[in-house]
Each structure stands twice: as C-alpha cells, then as structure tokens.
CSV table of C-alpha atoms and ligand atoms in Angstrom, one decimal:
chain,number,residue,atom,x,y,z
J,103,MET,CA,-15.8,-8.4,6.5
J,104,ALA,CA,-17.4,-10.0,3.2
J,105,GLY,CA,-21.3,-10.1,3.7
J,106,ALA,CA,-21.3,-6.9,5.8
J,107,GLN,CA,-23.3,-3.8,5.0
J,108,ALA,CA,-21.0,-0.7,4.7
J,109,THR,CA,-21.2,3.0,4.0
J,110,VAL,CA,-18.1,4.6,2.5
J,111,ARG,CA,-17.5,8.1,1.5
J,112,GLY,CA,-15.1,9.3,-1.0
J,113,TRP,CA,-14.3,10.7,-4.4
J,114,VAL,CA,-14.9,9.3,-7.9
J,115,VAL,CA,-11.8,8.1,-9.6
J,116,HIS,CA,-13.2,6.3,-12.6
J,117,LEU,CA,-16.6,5.4,-14.1
J,118,ARG,CA,-17.7,2.7,-16.5
J,119,SER,CA,-21.1,1.4,-17.6
J,120,SER,CA,-22.4,-1.1,-20.0
J,121,GLY,CA,-26.0,0.1,-19.8
J,122,LYS,CA,-27.2,-2.7,-17.5
J,123,ILE,CA,-24.2,-2.9,-15.0
J,124,ALA,CA,-21.9,-0.1,-13.9
J,125,PHE,CA,-18.7,0.3,-12.0
J,126,ILE,CA,-17.4,3.2,-9.9
J,127,VAL,CA,-13.8,3.3,-8.7
J,128,MET,CA,-13.7,5.6,-5.8
J,129,ARG,CA,-10.9,6.8,-3.4
J,130,ASP,CA,-11.5,7.6,0.3
J,131,GLY,CA,-8.0,8.6,1.2
J,132,THR,CA,-6.9,5.3,2.5
J,133,GLY,CA,-7.4,3.2,-0.6
J,134,LEU,CA,-9.5,2.4,-3.6
J,135,LEU,CA,-12.9,0.7,-3.7
J,136,GLN,CA,-14.8,-0.8,-6.5
J,137,VAL,CA,-18.6,-0.2,-6.4
J,138,VAL,CA,-20.9,-2.4,-8.6
J,139,LEU,CA,-24.4,-1.2,-9.7
J,140,VAL,CA,-26.8,-3.7,-11.4
J,141,LYS,CA,-29.5,-1.6,-13.0
J,142,SER,CA,-32.1,-4.2,-12.4
J,143,GLN,CA,-31.3,-4.2,-8.5
J,144,VAL,CA,-31.2,-0.5,-7.8
J,145,SER,CA,-34.0,2.1,-7.8
J,146,PRO,CA,-34.5,4.1,-11.0
J,147,GLU,CA,-33.4,7.1,-9.1
J,148,THR,CA,-30.1,5.7,-7.8
J,149,TRP,CA,-29.4,4.5,-11.5
J,150,GLU,CA,-30.1,8.1,-12.6
J,151,ARG,CA,-27.8,9.6,-9.9
J,152,PHE,CA,-25.1,7.3,-11.1
J,153,SER,CA,-25.4,8.6,-14.6
J,154,GLN,CA,-24.9,12.1,-13.4
J,155,LEU,CA,-21.6,11.3,-11.7
J,156,THR,CA,-18.4,12.8,-12.8
J,157,LEU,CA,-14.7,12.5,-11.9
J,158,GLU,CA,-13.9,13.7,-8.4
J,159,THR,CA,-17.6,13.9,-7.4
J,160,CYS,CA,-17.7,13.3,-3.7
J,161,LEU,CA,-20.2,10.7,-2.8
J,162,SER,CA,-21.5,8.3,-0.2
J,163,VAL,CA,-22.2,4.8,-1.1
J,164,THR,CA,-24.1,2.1,0.8
J,165,GLY,CA,-24.1,-1.6,0.1
J,166,GLU,CA,-23.0,-5.1,0.7
J,167,VAL,CA,-19.3,-5.8,0.9
J,168,ARG,CA,-18.2,-8.8,-1.2
J,169,SER,CA,-15.0,-10.7,-1.9
J,170,GLU,CA,-13.7,-10.1,-5.4
J,171,PRO,CA,-10.0,-11.0,-6.1
J,172,ARG,CA,-9.9,-8.8,-9.2
J,173,ALA,CA,-10.9,-5.6,-7.4
J,174,PRO,CA,-8.2,-3.3,-5.9
J,175,GLY,CA,-8.0,-4.4,-2.3
J,176,GLY,CA,-9.7,-7.7,-2.9
J,177,PHE,CA,-13.3,-6.6,-2.1
J,178,GLU,CA,-16.0,-4.6,-3.9
J,179,LEU,CA,-19.2,-3.1,-2.8
J,180,GLY,CA,-22.5,-4.2,-4.3
J,181,LEU,CA,-24.4,-0.8,-4.3
J,182,ARG,CA,-27.8,-0.3,-2.8
J,183,ASP,CA,-27.8,3.3,-2.2
J,184,LEU,CA,-25.8,6.3,-3.5
J,185,GLU,CA,-25.8,9.9,-2.3
J,186,VAL,CA,-24.0,12.7,-3.9
J,187,LEU,CA,-22.3,14.9,-1.2
J,188,GLY,CA,-20.4,17.3,-3.5
J,189,SER,CA,-20.7,17.6,-7.2
J,190,SER,CA,-17.7,18.2,-9.5
J,191,PRO,CA,-18.3,20.1,-12.9
J,192,ILE,CA,-16.9,18.2,-15.9
J,193,ASP,CA,-14.1,20.6,-16.3
J,194,TYR,CA,-11.8,18.9,-13.5
J,195,PRO,CA,-8.5,20.1,-14.7
J,196,ILE,CA,-6.5,16.9,-14.1
J,197,GLN,CA,-7.6,14.2,-16.6
J,198,PRO,CA,-6.3,10.7,-17.2
J,199,LYS,CA,-3.7,12.0,-19.9
J,200,GLU,CA,-0.3,13.6,-19.9
J,201,HIS,CA,0.0,17.0,-18.4
J,202,GLY,CA,3.0,19.3,-18.4
J,203,ILE,CA,4.8,19.8,-15.1
J,204,ASP,CA,4.0,23.4,-14.9
J,205,PHE,CA,0.4,22.8,-15.3
J,206,LEU,CA,0.5,20.0,-12.7
J,207,LEU,CA,2.4,22.4,-10.3
J,208,ASP,CA,-0.2,25.3,-10.9
J,209,HIS,CA,-2.9,22.6,-9.9
J,210,ARG,CA,-0.8,21.1,-7.0
J,211,HIS,CA,-3.9,21.5,-4.8
J,212,LEU,CA,-5.8,18.9,-7.0
J,213,TRP,CA,-2.7,17.1,-8.3
J,214,LEU,CA,-2.2,15.7,-4.7
J,215,ARG,CA,-5.1,13.5,-5.2
J,216,SER,CA,-3.4,11.4,-7.8
J,217,PRO,CA,-2.0,7.9,-6.8
J,218,ARG,CA,1.6,8.8,-7.4
J,219,GLN,CA,1.4,11.9,-5.1
J,220,VAL,CA,-0.6,10.0,-2.5
J,221,ALA,CA,2.1,7.4,-2.4
J,222,ILE,CA,5.0,10.0,-2.1
J,223,LEU,CA,3.2,11.7,0.8
J,224,ARG,CA,2.6,8.6,2.7
J,225,ILE,CA,6.2,7.5,2.2
J,226,ARG,CA,7.3,10.9,3.4
J,227,HIS,CA,5.2,10.5,6.5
J,228,GLU,CA,6.7,7.0,7.2
J,229,ILE,CA,10.2,8.4,6.8
J,230,ALA,CA,9.4,11.4,9.3
J,231,GLN,CA,7.9,9.0,11.8
J,232,ALA,CA,10.9,6.6,11.4
J,233,ILE,CA,13.2,9.4,12.1
J,234,HIS,CA,11.3,10.5,15.3
J,235,ASP,CA,11.1,6.7,16.6
J,236,PHE,CA,14.9,6.3,15.8
J,237,PHE,CA,15.8,9.3,18.0
J,238,TYR,CA,13.2,8.7,20.5
J,239,ALA,CA,14.6,5.0,21.1
J,240,ARG,CA,18.1,6.5,21.6
J,241,GLY,CA,17.1,9.0,24.2
J,242,PHE,CA,17.4,12.3,21.9
J,243,VAL,CA,15.3,15.2,22.9
J,244,HIS,CA,13.4,16.8,20.1
J,245,ILE,CA,14.1,20.7,20.2
J,246,ASP,CA,12.2,23.3,18.2
J,247,THR,CA,14.6,26.1,17.1
J,248,PRO,CA,13.5,29.5,16.0
J,249,ILE,CA,12.7,30.3,12.3
J,250,LEU,CA,13.1,34.0,12.9
J,251,THR,CA,16.8,34.6,13.7
J,252,ALA,CA,19.4,37.4,13.8
J,253,ALA,CA,22.3,35.4,13.2
J,254,ILE,CA,23.4,33.6,10.0
J,255,GLY,CA,24.1,29.9,9.7
J,256,GLU,CA,25.1,28.7,6.2
J,257,ARG,CA,26.6,30.6,3.3
J,258,SER,CA,23.6,30.4,0.9
J,259,GLY,CA,21.2,33.2,0.3
J,260,LEU,CA,18.9,34.6,3.2
J,261,PHE,CA,15.3,35.5,3.2
J,262,GLN,CA,14.8,38.6,5.3
J,263,THR,CA,12.0,40.8,6.8
J,264,GLU,CA,11.7,43.8,9.1
J,265,TYR,CA,11.5,42.9,12.7
J,266,PHE,CA,10.0,45.9,14.8
J,267,ASP,CA,12.8,47.9,16.3
J,268,GLU,CA,15.2,45.1,16.2
J,269,GLY,CA,16.3,45.6,12.6
J,270,VAL,CA,16.3,42.7,10.0
J,271,ALA,CA,15.3,39.2,10.9
J,272,TYR,CA,16.5,36.3,8.8
J,273,LEU,CA,14.4,33.1,8.1
J,274,ALA,CA,16.5,30.2,9.4
J,275,GLN,CA,18.8,28.3,7.1
J,276,THR,CA,19.6,25.9,10.0
J,277,GLY,CA,18.7,25.2,13.5
J,278,GLN,CA,22.2,24.0,14.2
J,279,LEU,CA,23.7,26.8,16.3
J,280,TYR,CA,20.7,26.8,18.6
J,281,GLY,CA,20.9,22.9,18.7
J,282,GLU,CA,24.5,23.2,19.8
J,283,ALA,CA,23.4,25.3,22.7
J,284,ALA,CA,20.6,22.8,23.5
J,285,ALA,CA,23.1,19.8,23.3
J,286,ALA,CA,25.1,21.5,26.2
J,287,ALA,CA,21.8,21.5,28.2
J,288,LEU,CA,20.4,18.0,27.2
J,289,GLY,CA,23.2,15.8,25.9
J,290,CYS,CA,21.7,14.6,22.5
J,291,ILE,CA,19.0,16.5,20.7
J,292,TYR,CA,17.6,16.8,17.2
J,293,THR,CA,15.5,19.4,15.4
J,294,PHE,CA,12.9,18.7,12.8
J,295,GLY,CA,11.6,21.7,11.0
J,296,PRO,CA,11.4,24.0,8.0
J,297,THR,CA,14.7,25.7,7.0
J,298,PHE,CA,14.9,28.5,4.1
J,299,ARG,CA,17.5,29.4,1.5
J,300,ALA,CA,17.1,32.0,-0.9
J,301,GLU,CA,19.1,30.3,-3.6
J,302,LYS,CA,18.6,31.1,-7.1
J,303,SER,CA,19.2,27.5,-8.1
J,304,LYS,CA,16.8,25.8,-10.5
J,305,THR,CA,18.2,22.3,-10.0
J,306,ARG,CA,16.4,18.9,-9.2
J,307,ARG,CA,17.6,19.2,-5.8
J,308,HIS,CA,17.0,22.7,-4.5
J,309,LEU,CA,13.9,24.0,-2.9
J,310,THR,CA,13.8,27.5,-1.1
J,311,GLU,CA,12.0,26.0,1.7
J,312,PHE,CA,12.8,22.5,2.9
J,313,TRP,CA,12.6,20.4,6.1
J,314,MET,CA,15.8,19.3,7.9
J,315,ILE,CA,16.5,17.0,10.7
J,316,GLU,CA,19.5,18.1,12.7
J,317,PRO,CA,20.9,16.1,15.5
J,318,GLU,CA,23.4,17.5,17.7
J,319,MET,CA,25.4,15.2,20.0
J,320,ALA,CA,27.6,16.1,23.1
J,321,PHE,CA,30.8,14.1,23.2
J,322,TYR,CA,30.4,12.7,19.8
J,323,ASP,CA,33.4,13.1,17.4
J,324,THR,CA,33.1,13.1,13.5
J,325,HIS,CA,33.3,9.2,13.5
J,326,ASP,CA,30.6,8.7,16.1
J,327,SER,CA,28.5,11.0,14.1
J,328,MET,CA,29.1,9.1,10.9
J,329,ARG,CA,28.1,5.8,12.7
J,330,LEU,CA,24.9,7.4,13.8
J,331,GLN,CA,24.1,8.8,10.3
J,332,GLU,CA,24.5,5.4,8.7
J,333,ASP,CA,22.5,3.6,11.5
J,334,MET,CA,19.6,6.3,10.9
J,335,LEU,CA,19.6,5.9,7.1
J,336,ALA,CA,19.5,2.1,7.4
J,337,HIS,CA,16.6,2.4,9.9
J,338,ILE,CA,14.6,4.6,7.5
J,339,VAL,CA,15.1,2.4,4.5
J,340,ARG,CA,14.3,-0.8,6.5
J,341,ARG,CA,11.1,0.9,7.9
J,342,VAL,CA,9.9,2.0,4.4
J,343,LEU,CA,10.6,-1.4,3.0
J,344,GLU,CA,8.6,-3.0,5.9
J,345,ARG,CA,5.7,-0.8,5.8
J,346,ARG,CA,5.4,1.0,2.5
J,347,ARG,CA,5.8,-1.6,-0.2
J,348,PRO,CA,2.4,-0.9,-1.9
J,349,GLU,CA,3.4,2.7,-2.3
J,350,LEU,CA,6.8,1.8,-3.6
J,351,GLN,CA,5.0,-0.5,-6.1
J,352,VAL,CA,2.8,2.5,-7.2
J,353,LEU,CA,6.0,4.5,-7.8
J,354,GLU,CA,7.5,1.6,-9.8
J,355,ARG,CA,10.6,1.9,-7.4
J,356,ASP,CA,13.4,-0.6,-7.8
J,357,VAL,CA,13.1,-2.1,-4.4
J,358,ALA,CA,16.0,-4.4,-4.7
J,359,ALA,CA,18.3,-1.2,-4.9
J,360,LEU,CA,16.8,-0.1,-1.5
J,361,GLU,CA,17.3,-3.7,-0.1
J,362,ARG,CA,21.0,-3.5,-0.9
J,363,VAL,CA,21.5,-0.7,1.5
J,364,ARG,CA,23.8,-2.1,4.3
J,365,THR,CA,26.1,-0.5,6.9
J,366,PRO,CA,28.8,0.4,7.3
J,367,PHE,CA,28.9,3.0,4.3
J,368,PRO,CA,32.2,3.5,2.7
J,369,ARG,CA,34.2,6.6,3.8
J,370,ILE,CA,36.2,8.3,1.2
J,371,GLU,CA,38.7,11.2,2.1
J,372,TYR,CA,38.0,14.4,0.1
J,373,SER,CA,41.5,14.3,-1.3
J,374,ASP,CA,41.1,10.8,-2.5
J,375,ALA,CA,37.6,11.7,-3.9
J,376,VAL,CA,39.3,14.4,-5.9
J,377,SER,CA,41.8,12.0,-7.4
J,378,ILE,CA,39.0,9.4,-8.2
J,379,LEU,CA,37.1,12.1,-9.9
J,380,GLN,CA,39.9,13.3,-11.9
J,381,THR,CA,40.5,9.9,-13.3
J,382,LYS,CA,37.0,9.7,-14.2
J,383,GLY,CA,37.4,12.9,-16.2
J,384,SER,CA,36.0,15.6,-13.8
J,385,ALA,CA,37.5,18.9,-13.9
J,386,ILE,CA,37.5,19.3,-10.1
J,387,GLN,CA,40.5,20.9,-8.5
J,388,TRP,CA,41.6,20.3,-4.9
J,389,GLY,CA,39.8,23.1,-2.8
J,390,GLU,CA,36.5,23.0,-4.7
J,391,ASP,CA,33.2,21.6,-3.5
J,392,LEU,CA,31.9,18.7,-5.3
J,393,GLY,CA,29.4,19.4,-8.1
J,394,ALA,CA,26.2,17.4,-8.7
J,395,GLU,CA,27.9,15.4,-11.5
J,396,ASP,CA,30.9,14.8,-9.3
J,397,GLU,CA,28.7,13.3,-6.7
J,398,SER,CA,27.0,11.0,-9.3
J,399,LEU,CA,30.3,10.0,-10.6
J,400,LEU,CA,31.8,9.2,-7.2
J,401,VAL,CA,28.8,6.9,-6.1
J,402,GLU,CA,29.0,4.9,-9.3
J,403,GLY,CA,29.4,1.2,-8.5
J,404,HIS,CA,28.3,1.8,-4.9
J,405,GLU,CA,25.1,0.2,-3.7
J,406,THR,CA,25.0,2.0,-0.4
J,407,PRO,CA,25.4,5.7,0.5
J,408,VAL,CA,28.9,7.0,0.6
J,409,PHE,CA,30.5,9.4,2.9
J,410,VAL,CA,33.1,11.9,1.6
J,411,CYS,CA,35.1,13.2,4.7
J,412,ASN,CA,37.2,16.1,5.6
J,413,TYR,CA,36.7,18.8,2.9
J,414,PRO,CA,39.1,21.9,2.5
J,415,LYS,CA,38.2,24.7,4.9
J,416,GLN,CA,37.4,27.1,2.2
J,417,ALA,CA,34.6,24.8,0.8
J,418,LYS,CA,32.8,24.5,4.1
J,419,ALA,CA,31.1,26.6,6.8
J,420,PHE,CA,33.1,28.5,9.6
J,421,TYR,CA,31.9,26.3,12.6
J,422,MET,CA,33.6,23.1,11.4
J,423,LYS,CA,36.5,21.7,13.5
J,424,GLU,CA,40.0,22.1,12.0
J,425,ASN,CA,41.4,18.5,11.2
J,426,PRO,CA,44.4,18.0,13.5
J,427,ALA,CA,45.9,15.6,10.9
J,428,ASP,CA,45.7,18.1,8.1
J,429,PRO,CA,44.9,21.8,9.1
J,430,ARG,CA,44.0,22.7,5.5
J,431,THR,CA,40.8,20.6,6.1
J,432,VAL,CA,38.0,20.3,8.5
J,433,LEU,CA,36.4,17.2,10.4
J,434,CYS,CA,33.3,16.9,8.3
J,435,ASP,CA,31.3,14.6,6.0
J,436,ASP,CA,28.8,14.8,3.2
J,437,CYS,CA,26.7,11.6,2.8
J,438,LEU,CA,25.8,11.0,-0.8
J,439,ALA,CA,22.9,8.7,-1.7
J,440,PRO,CA,23.4,6.0,-4.3
J,441,GLU,CA,21.7,6.0,-7.7
J,442,GLY,CA,23.0,9.5,-8.3
J,443,TYR,CA,20.6,11.3,-5.8
J,444,GLY,CA,23.6,13.3,-4.4
J,445,GLU,CA,24.1,14.9,-1.0
J,446,ILE,CA,21.4,14.1,1.5
J,447,ILE,CA,23.4,14.8,4.7
J,448,GLY,CA,25.9,17.5,5.6
J,449,GLY,CA,27.5,16.9,9.0
J,450,SER,CA,30.7,18.0,11.0
J,451,GLN,CA,32.5,17.9,14.2
J,452,ARG,CA,32.1,21.5,15.6
J,453,GLU,CA,35.0,23.7,16.5
J,454,ASP,CA,35.1,23.8,20.2
J,455,ASP,CA,38.1,26.1,20.6
J,456,HIS,CA,37.0,29.6,21.4
J,457,ASP,CA,39.9,31.4,19.7
J,458,LYS,CA,40.1,29.3,16.6
J,459,LEU,CA,36.3,29.9,16.1
J,460,VAL,CA,36.8,33.8,16.5
J,461,GLU,CA,39.4,33.5,13.9
J,462,ARG,CA,37.1,31.6,11.5
J,463,ILE,CA,34.3,34.0,12.1
J,464,ARG,CA,36.6,37.0,11.2
J,465,GLU,CA,38.1,35.2,8.1
J,466,GLU,CA,34.6,34.7,6.9
J,467,GLY,CA,33.8,38.3,7.3
J,468,LEU,CA,30.9,37.4,9.6
J,469,PRO,CA,29.7,40.0,12.2
J,470,LEU,CA,31.4,38.8,15.5
J,471,ASP,CA,28.8,40.4,17.7
J,472,ALA,CA,25.9,38.4,16.2
J,473,TYR,CA,27.7,35.4,17.3
J,474,GLY,CA,28.4,36.4,20.9
J,475,TRP,CA,26.0,33.9,22.3
J,476,TYR,CA,27.4,31.1,20.1
J,477,LEU,CA,30.9,31.9,21.4
J,478,ASP,CA,29.7,31.6,25.0
J,479,LEU,CA,29.3,27.8,24.3
J,480,ARG,CA,33.1,27.8,23.9
J,481,LYS,CA,33.6,30.1,26.9
J,482,TYR,CA,31.6,28.2,29.5
J,483,GLY,CA,32.3,24.5,29.5
J,484,THR,CA,33.3,23.8,25.9
J,485,PHE,CA,32.8,20.3,24.9
J,486,VAL,CA,33.5,18.0,22.0
J,487,HIS,CA,30.4,17.8,19.9
J,488,SER,CA,29.2,16.9,16.3
J,489,GLY,CA,26.0,17.0,14.4
J,490,TYR,CA,24.6,16.9,11.0
J,491,GLY,CA,21.6,17.9,8.9
J,492,LEU,CA,19.5,15.5,6.8
J,493,GLY,CA,17.4,17.0,4.1
J,494,LEU,CA,13.9,15.3,4.2
J,495,GLU,CA,12.8,16.0,0.7
J,496,ARG,CA,16.1,14.7,-0.7
J,497,THR,CA,15.8,11.6,1.4
J,498,VAL,CA,12.2,11.2,0.1
J,499,ALA,CA,13.3,11.6,-3.5
J,500,TRP,CA,16.0,8.9,-3.2
J,501,ILE,CA,13.7,6.4,-1.4
J,502,CYS,CA,10.8,7.1,-3.7
J,503,GLY,CA,13.1,7.3,-6.8
J,504,THR,CA,11.7,10.5,-8.0
J,505,PRO,CA,14.0,12.4,-10.2
J,506,HIS,CA,13.0,15.8,-8.9
J,507,ILE,CA,12.5,16.8,-5.3
J,508,ARG,CA,9.5,19.2,-6.1
J,509,GLU,CA,7.2,16.1,-5.8
J,510,CYS,CA,8.5,15.4,-2.4
J,511,ALA,CA,6.8,18.3,-0.5
J,512,ALA,CA,3.0,18.8,-0.5
J,513,PHE,CA,3.4,22.5,-1.6
J,514,PRO,CA,7.0,22.9,-2.9
J,515,ARG,CA,8.6,26.3,-2.7
J,516,MET,CA,11.0,27.1,-5.5
J,517,MET,CA,12.6,30.1,-7.0
J,518,HIS,CA,9.6,30.6,-9.5
J,519,ARG,CA,6.9,29.0,-7.4
J,520,LEU,CA,5.0,30.5,-4.4
J,521,ARG,CA,1.6,29.3,-5.3
J,522,PRO,CA,-0.6,27.4,-4.6
N,639,LIG,O1,24.9,20.8,4.0
N,639,LIG,P1,23.8,21.8,4.8
N,639,LIG,O2,23.9,23.2,4.2
N,639,LIG,O3,24.2,21.7,6.2
N,639,LIG,C1,23.5,22.4,7.2
N,639,LIG,O4,22.7,23.3,7.0
N,639,LIG,C2,24.1,22.1,8.6
N,639,LIG,N1,23.9,23.3,9.4
N,639,LIG,C3,23.6,20.8,9.1
N,639,LIG,C4,24.2,20.5,10.4
N,639,LIG,O5,25.4,20.3,10.5
N,639,LIG,N2,23.4,20.6,11.5
N,639,LIG,O6,22.3,21.2,4.5
N,639,LIG,C5,22.1,19.9,5.1
N,639,LIG,C6,21.2,19.1,4.1
N,639,LIG,C7,22.0,18.8,2.8
N,639,LIG,O7,22.6,17.6,2.7
N,639,LIG,C8,20.5,18.6,1.9
N,639,LIG,O8,20.0,17.3,2.0
N,639,LIG,C9,19.6,19.6,2.6
N,639,LIG,O9,20.0,19.8,3.9
N,639,LIG,N3,19.6,20.7,1.8
N,639,LIG,C10,18.5,21.1,0.8
N,639,LIG,N4,17.5,20.4,0.5
N,639,LIG,C11,16.6,21.0,-0.4
N,639,LIG,N5,16.8,22.2,-0.9
N,639,LIG,C12,18.0,22.9,-0.6
N,639,LIG,N6,18.0,24.1,-1.2
N,639,LIG,C13,18.8,22.3,0.4
N,639,LIG,N7,20.0,22.8,0.9
N,639,LIG,C14,20.4,21.9,1.7
N,640,LIG,MG1,26.0,20.6,2.3
C-alpha cells in the first residue's frame, strides 16, 4: 500500500499548521487518515484551499500513501491535490470541548459523527449480526411480526392510533404472541424488530422505542431456554471481543470484565433472591418485582450474567406457565447483566393449558375476545414451548460499558425526546 497514489473522500476532524507544513486529520466513515501538506511542495492554490478548511468540511484529497507508525492506522497521505466537496461554516455546533447531554441529544444528527458514537454504532451492528448468525447456525427462522396490533402483550403503557373502521391499533410492545403462532408452524423462530412502550420512566434503561430479539422454541422447557440464552450471550460477547477490540478501546471499556463471561450462568430462585437481597438491606418483600437497585445488589460479586428464576405470578405476565413445584410462581427467568447493567432478558415457558390460560387472562382483566386466536394455539395441538426477549440497546450498553442506553440507539426515543 505504501508508495501508491490514492484519493480519499471524507470530513475534516482536525487541522494543524506551522506555516510551512500542515496536517489534516480526516474521517471517511471507516477510520481516520492523517494528510500532510508541505507548502513548498504543493501549488499556491492548494495551500490557499487548505487555509480555508474548517471542521467538518467535506473534501477529496489525492496524494501518495506513506508508512507512518505515529499516524492513526499506521499510514499517512502526502498531499498533492485537495478539492473541497462541501464547505462547513465555522459555527459547527459540536466543538472539541465538553457539551451537556441535552445539547448533544438535540444535535444527535451531528453527534453521531464523533468517535465514541461511531464505536457504539459499530458494536451495535456487530451484536445484531452475531445474533442473526447465532440463530441461523441453529436453524431458527427469522420472522417479522406486526407493529400495528389489536391485542396487548405486556403490562406497560401502550401507544395507540386510530385504525380506519377497526377501532384502535396499538404499537407492538412485543412480537411474542405472534412468535408463538409461528413456532407451531416452523419449530424454532426468532423476531428482530422495534417494540414500543409508553412508559413514563426516565431511567438509564428505558426507551419508548427499543429493538427486541424474541426467539420462540417449540418443545423447549424453561431450562432449555436458559441454556440457549447463556449460549447466545456468550456468543455475542466473544464475537465483539474478536472483531471490535479497537471500538472497545475507543470506549475505554474494561475488556477483562467481558473476557470473564463464561457459561453456565448462575441460576437463583426468586425466593432465594429475596432472602439474599433482604440480608443486603433491600426492602423487597416476597411478591414484588426486583427494582433496579435490587438487580445491582444481586449481581454483586458475579462476573457473568445471573438468572433469577420463577417469580411470583402477580409480578409477571399472564402467559407464563404455572410452576408445578410451587403454583404461586411461574416458570420464568430474568437474565441480569453483570456490573450493574440490570435485566437484559425476560423469558418464560408459556402456559400451554387452554383453561389455565383463560383463567389468567380473566384474572388480569384482559379482553378475552382479543386473545381468541392466541387461545387457538392451545386448542389445536397445544405444545410445550418457551421463549425470551433480549433488549438490544441494554445489551449494547452493557457490552460498550455506557452508563445510559440513550447512546445505544442512533436516534433514541424517550419520554421527552422525539427529535431529531
Ligand atoms: O421483560 P420484557 O418486558 O419481556 C417481553 O416483552 C417478553 N414478551 C419477551 C418474550 O418472552 N418474548 O422485555 C424483554 C427485554 C427486557 O429484558 C429488556 O432488555 C428490554 O426487553 N426492555 C427494554 N429496553 C429498553 N427500554 C425499555 N423500555 C424496555 N423494556 C424492556
Ligand atoms: Mg422483564
């Protein structure tokens, strides 16, 4: 490569000049390039064009590639010709200084260009691809489930819209119920798509629009499902460590913590989790869901994710199967990420008994007629099956080590943020 002539197009990241020799650091989307101009070796027009450059000017540079160990990437370009493709006024909003988070989110369309954001988006892509590859290798079929729905999935808030003469449509909170129908057709499936929750929570872990991966597996019980979950997470972590080291470095991620992720993950029964938490000073009572602080307390001292299994019925969704060993509880698991990142997966074995499911729908005060088709899955050839939902942004946050999940979506949607 050294010695070759090259033309590179990209944007100005940094400019520096001593009057005789000048440097442009530019970004082309794949990486950084250092460009060197020597005043005595370029035309006066080219030197003049350099002096007009500003941050984020889009330009095309042509010159000779040279080996330069001190330059980012190990090469630099000895400039021969420079062309401005798109100028950038000097008021570019994001300058090399501290900006507040609201300012940055208001300028998300430009903030995306910064090295940290680029690293996060590349890791998000790697994780998404790793998930597709994981399921493809196991013969799972990728299913797209509807976003406009008539039935309700989870308990949290719903976004709704008028739907012609059909009344109200809800934006899907989950693809699961449709995934269950598809599992009876195809065996093992997974969904990978946006889900919506009108939750008025302003935490570090909640978006109103997030991407969820929801596998659904015919003939898997809750234990089979947990084994799949840990294999999937170990695969994702390994893949990012293999292919995204430079990005993890940009993020200053403690890579050793990721390297310690090993299967199997510990399984803690909900009732035991409550006892552990109470001895650690939590106010949690049997029957309540774990709060964010409880989740952090519980994973303390664990280097891998932890499963909390078999929650009380009242804390979980209607579709989870009653636990034969303790009918106050259901066969389910939450997978909690280490380092305090909290729940990244919610999963369960599904109630496959028609009458028990009807009873649970009634108990929850849900409209039975909306679930007619879902009950059909228990009427015509009911089957043991399990599934889970992995939150993509929460997984990205954990692997990248970002404290808030808002940086883990290109254009995050939160209670107070719909723009840009
Ligand atoms: O635990 P949840 O609500 O489970 C379900 O939706 C099931 N239908 C999944 C299934 O069994 N097919 O959500 C699953 C995961 C959570 O563990 C979390 O990672 C993520 O989705 N999640 C959110 N991520 C960002 N913002 C929110 N508001 C989220 N709510 C859930
Ligand atoms: Mg959950």
